[in-house]
Tab-separated table of C-alpha atoms in Angstrom:
chain	number	residue	atom	x	y	z
A	1	MET	CA	0.000	0.000	0.000
A	2	GLU	CA	1.241	3.460	-0.934
A	3	LEU	CA	0.428	6.557	1.113
A	4	ASN	CA	0.902	10.059	-0.204
A	5	LEU	CA	2.590	12.705	1.895
A	6	ALA	CA	0.599	15.865	2.506
A	7	ALA	CA	2.947	17.872	0.293
A	8	GLY	CA	5.772	17.230	-2.127
A	9	GLY	CA	4.280	14.370	-4.121
A	10	LYS	CA	6.293	11.781	-2.209
A	11	THR	CA	4.800	8.379	-1.392
A	12	VAL	CA	5.415	6.044	1.519
A	13	SER	CA	5.032	2.282	1.275
A	14	VAL	CA	3.284	0.600	4.224
A	15	SER	CA	2.029	-2.872	5.059
A	16	ASP	CA	-1.433	-3.831	3.819
A	17	ALA	CA	-1.821	-6.192	6.776
A	18	ILE	CA	-1.559	-3.273	9.216
A	19	PHE	CA	-3.041	-0.317	7.349
A	20	GLY	CA	-5.606	-2.281	5.355
A	21	ARG	CA	-7.167	-4.306	8.158
A	22	PRO	CA	-10.999	-4.508	8.218
A	23	PHE	CA	-12.670	-2.605	11.032
A	24	ASN	CA	-13.645	-4.886	13.919
A	25	LYS	CA	-16.157	-2.970	16.035
A	26	ASP	CA	-16.261	-5.491	18.879
A	27	LEU	CA	-12.471	-5.692	19.177
A	28	VAL	CA	-12.065	-1.917	19.116
A	29	HIS	CA	-14.781	-1.559	21.753
A	30	GLN	CA	-12.999	-4.110	23.922
A	31	ILE	CA	-9.587	-2.427	23.839
A	32	VAL	CA	-11.085	1.053	24.356
A	33	THR	CA	-13.112	-0.199	27.336
A	34	ALA	CA	-10.076	-1.982	28.772
A	35	TYR	CA	-7.927	1.127	28.420
A	36	LEU	CA	-10.498	3.332	30.151
A	37	ALA	CA	-11.001	0.750	32.899
A	38	GLY	CA	-7.258	0.595	33.500
A	39	ALA	CA	-7.199	4.353	34.042
A	40	ARG	CA	-9.709	4.177	36.911
A	41	ALA	CA	-8.133	4.822	40.292
A	42	GLY	CA	-10.197	2.372	42.318
A	43	THR	CA	-8.891	3.944	45.533
A	44	LYS	CA	-12.147	4.126	47.524
A	45	ALA	CA	-11.513	2.529	50.912
A	46	GLN	CA	-13.183	2.237	54.293
A	47	LYS	CA	-12.197	0.434	57.471
A	48	ASN	CA	-14.086	-2.509	58.858
A	49	ARG	CA	-14.177	-3.287	62.574
A	50	ALA	CA	-10.937	-5.274	62.348
A	51	GLU	CA	-9.030	-2.345	60.851
A	52	VAL	CA	-10.223	0.488	63.086
A	53	ARG	CA	-7.730	1.550	65.752
A	54	GLY	CA	-8.408	0.624	69.393
A	55	GLY	CA	-11.340	-1.283	70.838
A	56	GLY	CA	-9.322	-4.065	72.393
A	57	LYS	CA	-10.840	-3.593	75.844
A	58	LYS	CA	-14.455	-4.243	76.769
A	59	PRO	CA	-15.982	-0.775	77.438
A	60	TRP	CA	-17.753	-1.870	80.637
A	61	ARG	CA	-18.630	-5.053	82.433
A	62	GLN	CA	-21.299	-7.324	81.025
A	63	LYS	CA	-23.856	-6.971	83.827
A	64	GLY	CA	-24.915	-4.508	86.453
A	65	THR	CA	-24.440	-1.171	84.728
A	66	GLY	CA	-27.942	-0.823	83.277
A	67	ARG	CA	-26.493	-0.228	79.868
A	68	ALA	CA	-26.618	-2.480	76.837
A	69	ARG	CA	-23.989	-5.148	76.464
A	70	ALA	CA	-20.919	-4.012	74.504
A	71	GLY	CA	-17.730	-5.821	73.642
A	72	THR	CA	-15.827	-3.172	71.707
A	73	ILE	CA	-16.077	0.516	70.916
A	74	ARG	CA	-15.305	-0.311	67.291
A	75	SER	CA	-18.607	-2.056	66.680
A	76	PRO	CA	-20.333	-0.838	63.487
A	77	ILE	CA	-23.258	0.468	65.548
A	78	TRP	CA	-20.962	2.821	67.474
A	79	THR	CA	-19.944	6.273	66.294
A	80	GLY	CA	-16.358	5.975	65.116
A	81	GLY	CA	-16.671	2.247	64.723
A	82	GLY	CA	-15.942	0.162	61.681
A	83	VAL	CA	-18.106	0.018	58.567
A	84	THR	CA	-20.233	-3.102	58.200
A	85	PHE	CA	-19.560	-3.743	54.521
A	86	ALA	CA	-16.436	-1.676	54.066
A	87	ALA	CA	-15.365	-0.645	50.575
A	88	THR	CA	-11.887	-1.842	49.641
A	89	PRO	CA	-9.475	-0.614	46.943
A	90	ARG	CA	-10.446	-2.236	43.666
A	91	ASP	CA	-8.502	-3.020	40.531
A	92	TYR	CA	-10.692	-2.229	37.507
A	93	SER	CA	-8.129	-3.285	34.893
A	94	GLN	CA	-9.169	-5.779	32.244
A	95	LYS	CA	-6.778	-8.186	30.603
A	96	VAL	CA	-6.303	-7.791	26.860
A	97	ASN	CA	-3.492	-9.806	25.381
A	98	ARG	CA	-0.865	-8.119	23.237
A	99	LYS	CA	-1.992	-9.655	19.952
A	100	MET	CA	-5.583	-8.459	20.410
A	101	TYR	CA	-4.467	-4.978	21.468
A	102	ARG	CA	-2.248	-4.544	18.422
A	103	ALA	CA	-4.957	-5.901	16.119
A	104	GLY	CA	-7.429	-3.398	17.562
A	105	MET	CA	-5.003	-0.502	17.160
A	106	SER	CA	-4.339	-1.597	13.588
A	107	ALA	CA	-8.089	-1.677	12.884
A	108	ILE	CA	-8.450	1.877	14.224
A	109	VAL	CA	-5.550	3.187	12.120
A	110	SER	CA	-6.896	1.427	9.018
A	111	GLU	CA	-10.342	2.951	9.528
A	112	LEU	CA	-8.836	6.425	9.998
A	113	LEU	CA	-7.039	5.945	6.699
A	114	ARG	CA	-10.210	4.841	4.911
A	115	GLN	CA	-12.071	7.874	6.244
A	116	ASP	CA	-9.290	10.237	5.093
A	117	ARG	CA	-8.622	11.202	8.702
A	118	LEU	CA	-4.991	10.022	8.643
A	119	THR	CA	-2.409	12.127	6.816
A	120	VAL	CA	1.324	11.581	6.547
A	121	ILE	CA	3.301	14.801	6.947
A	122	GLU	CA	6.891	15.899	7.193
A	123	ALA	CA	7.991	16.713	10.736
A	124	PRO	CA	7.532	20.467	11.368
A	125	ALA	CA	10.981	22.071	11.522
A	126	LEU	CA	10.737	24.813	14.135
A	127	GLU	CA	13.680	27.045	14.973
A	128	ALA	CA	12.105	28.182	18.240
A	129	ARG	CA	8.910	27.987	20.261
A	130	SER	CA	6.413	29.581	17.924
A	131	THR	CA	2.712	28.923	17.553
A	132	LYS	CA	2.630	30.945	14.332
A	133	GLY	CA	5.621	28.998	13.063
A	134	LEU	CA	3.861	25.690	13.694
A	135	ILE	CA	0.669	26.837	12.004
A	136	LYS	CA	2.673	28.043	8.998
A	137	ALA	CA	4.656	24.787	8.822
A	138	LEU	CA	1.411	22.819	8.686
A	139	ALA	CA	-0.176	25.238	6.206
A	140	ASP	CA	2.823	24.789	3.892
A	141	GLN	CA	1.830	21.112	3.736
A	142	ASP	CA	-1.829	21.970	3.097
A	143	CYS	CA	-2.813	20.857	6.606
A	144	GLU	CA	-4.956	22.672	9.135
A	145	ALA	CA	-3.694	23.120	12.690
A	146	ARG	CA	-6.268	20.838	14.273
A	147	GLY	CA	-6.514	17.252	15.399
A	148	LEU	CA	-3.630	15.122	16.604
A	149	ILE	CA	0.007	15.332	15.547
A	150	VAL	CA	1.902	12.065	16.055
A	151	VAL	CA	5.683	12.355	16.080
A	152	SER	CA	8.517	10.008	16.942
A	153	GLU	CA	9.459	12.194	19.903
A	154	VAL	CA	7.872	15.367	21.269
A	155	ASP	CA	10.552	18.019	21.585
A	156	ASP	CA	10.362	21.213	23.613
A	157	LYS	CA	9.731	23.495	20.627
A	158	LEU	CA	6.881	21.482	19.135
A	159	GLY	CA	5.199	20.794	22.459
A	160	TYR	CA	5.116	24.432	23.563
A	161	SER	CA	4.169	25.692	20.101
A	162	ALA	CA	1.083	23.464	20.022
A	163	ASN	CA	-0.096	24.426	23.515
A	164	ASN	CA	-1.781	27.628	22.362
A	165	VAL	CA	-3.646	26.072	19.445
A	166	VAL	CA	-7.175	25.067	20.420
A	167	GLY	CA	-8.066	21.596	19.156
A	168	LEU	CA	-4.467	20.592	18.408
A	169	ASP	CA	-2.586	17.989	20.431
A	170	VAL	CA	0.867	16.481	20.040
A	171	VAL	CA	1.730	12.964	21.157
A	172	ALA	CA	4.740	10.689	20.779
A	173	VAL	CA	4.086	7.494	18.854
A	174	ASN	CA	5.048	5.342	21.849
A	175	ALA	CA	2.345	7.086	23.910
A	176	LEU	CA	-0.515	6.424	21.488
A	177	ASP	CA	-3.603	4.768	22.898
A	178	PRO	CA	-6.932	3.694	21.382
A	179	VAL	CA	-8.939	6.419	23.129
A	180	VAL	CA	-6.920	9.327	21.741
A	181	LEU	CA	-6.947	7.789	18.244
A	182	VAL	CA	-10.686	7.140	18.191
A	183	GLY	CA	-11.442	10.628	19.463
A	184	ALA	CA	-9.162	12.464	17.041
A	185	GLU	CA	-10.938	14.359	14.292
A	186	LYS	CA	-7.781	14.328	12.187
A	187	VAL	CA	-4.453	12.534	12.694
A	188	LEU	CA	-1.264	14.021	11.234
A	189	ILE	CA	1.608	11.557	11.529
A	190	THR	CA	5.208	12.063	10.497
A	191	GLU	CA	6.928	9.513	8.284
A	192	GLU	CA	9.328	8.520	11.059
A	193	ALA	CA	6.453	8.010	13.497
A	194	LEU	CA	4.569	6.022	10.850
A	195	ARG	CA	7.515	3.634	10.528
A	196	ALA	CA	7.711	3.264	14.308
A	197	LEU	CA	3.951	2.603	14.491
A	198	GLU	CA	4.162	0.026	11.709
A	199	GLY	CA	7.024	-1.762	13.476
A	200	TRP	CA	5.099	-1.800	16.758
A	201	LEU	CA	1.896	-3.188	15.246
A	202	GLN	CA	3.571	-5.993	13.322
């Protein structure tokens, strides 16, 4: 498969198996759900009666006080006592094996390509931090400054230059995830990042 660069008339050869994969809705849904589940903190926690501090001594004797029987001040019916069904930290992560994850990512990239939402560009050459410079560099390649720019490595100049552009994000290819790809209106990927992505998804 041959992909055209945004400007210059140059073509890039890529694997049909990776960039021509049919879209698998169920697989993509699974890896997106698993990624979002893995990002959940799951840190809600409460203490049950065994974990609350103190309460080792019987508050008062069993008989003769006129009060109800009590064995510990950490009983769930006491103020400051333990919680009856205490919440514990929970791991929400879902297991998705590597082969399935890569197949799902490949299906997303292939669908972006079919919908003309994936464009191969030359890496913007910025001499300094400059939002105008970045916009001009993209305009020179007939690309709008919107969507997601995928590069092999996010340098200081590119990262800061993109901060002031609403609707434009920059991400390194090794930090790509299914959620950011699915949600991107347009994906601009450099040739070097495309090669790295192809090698990763093989």
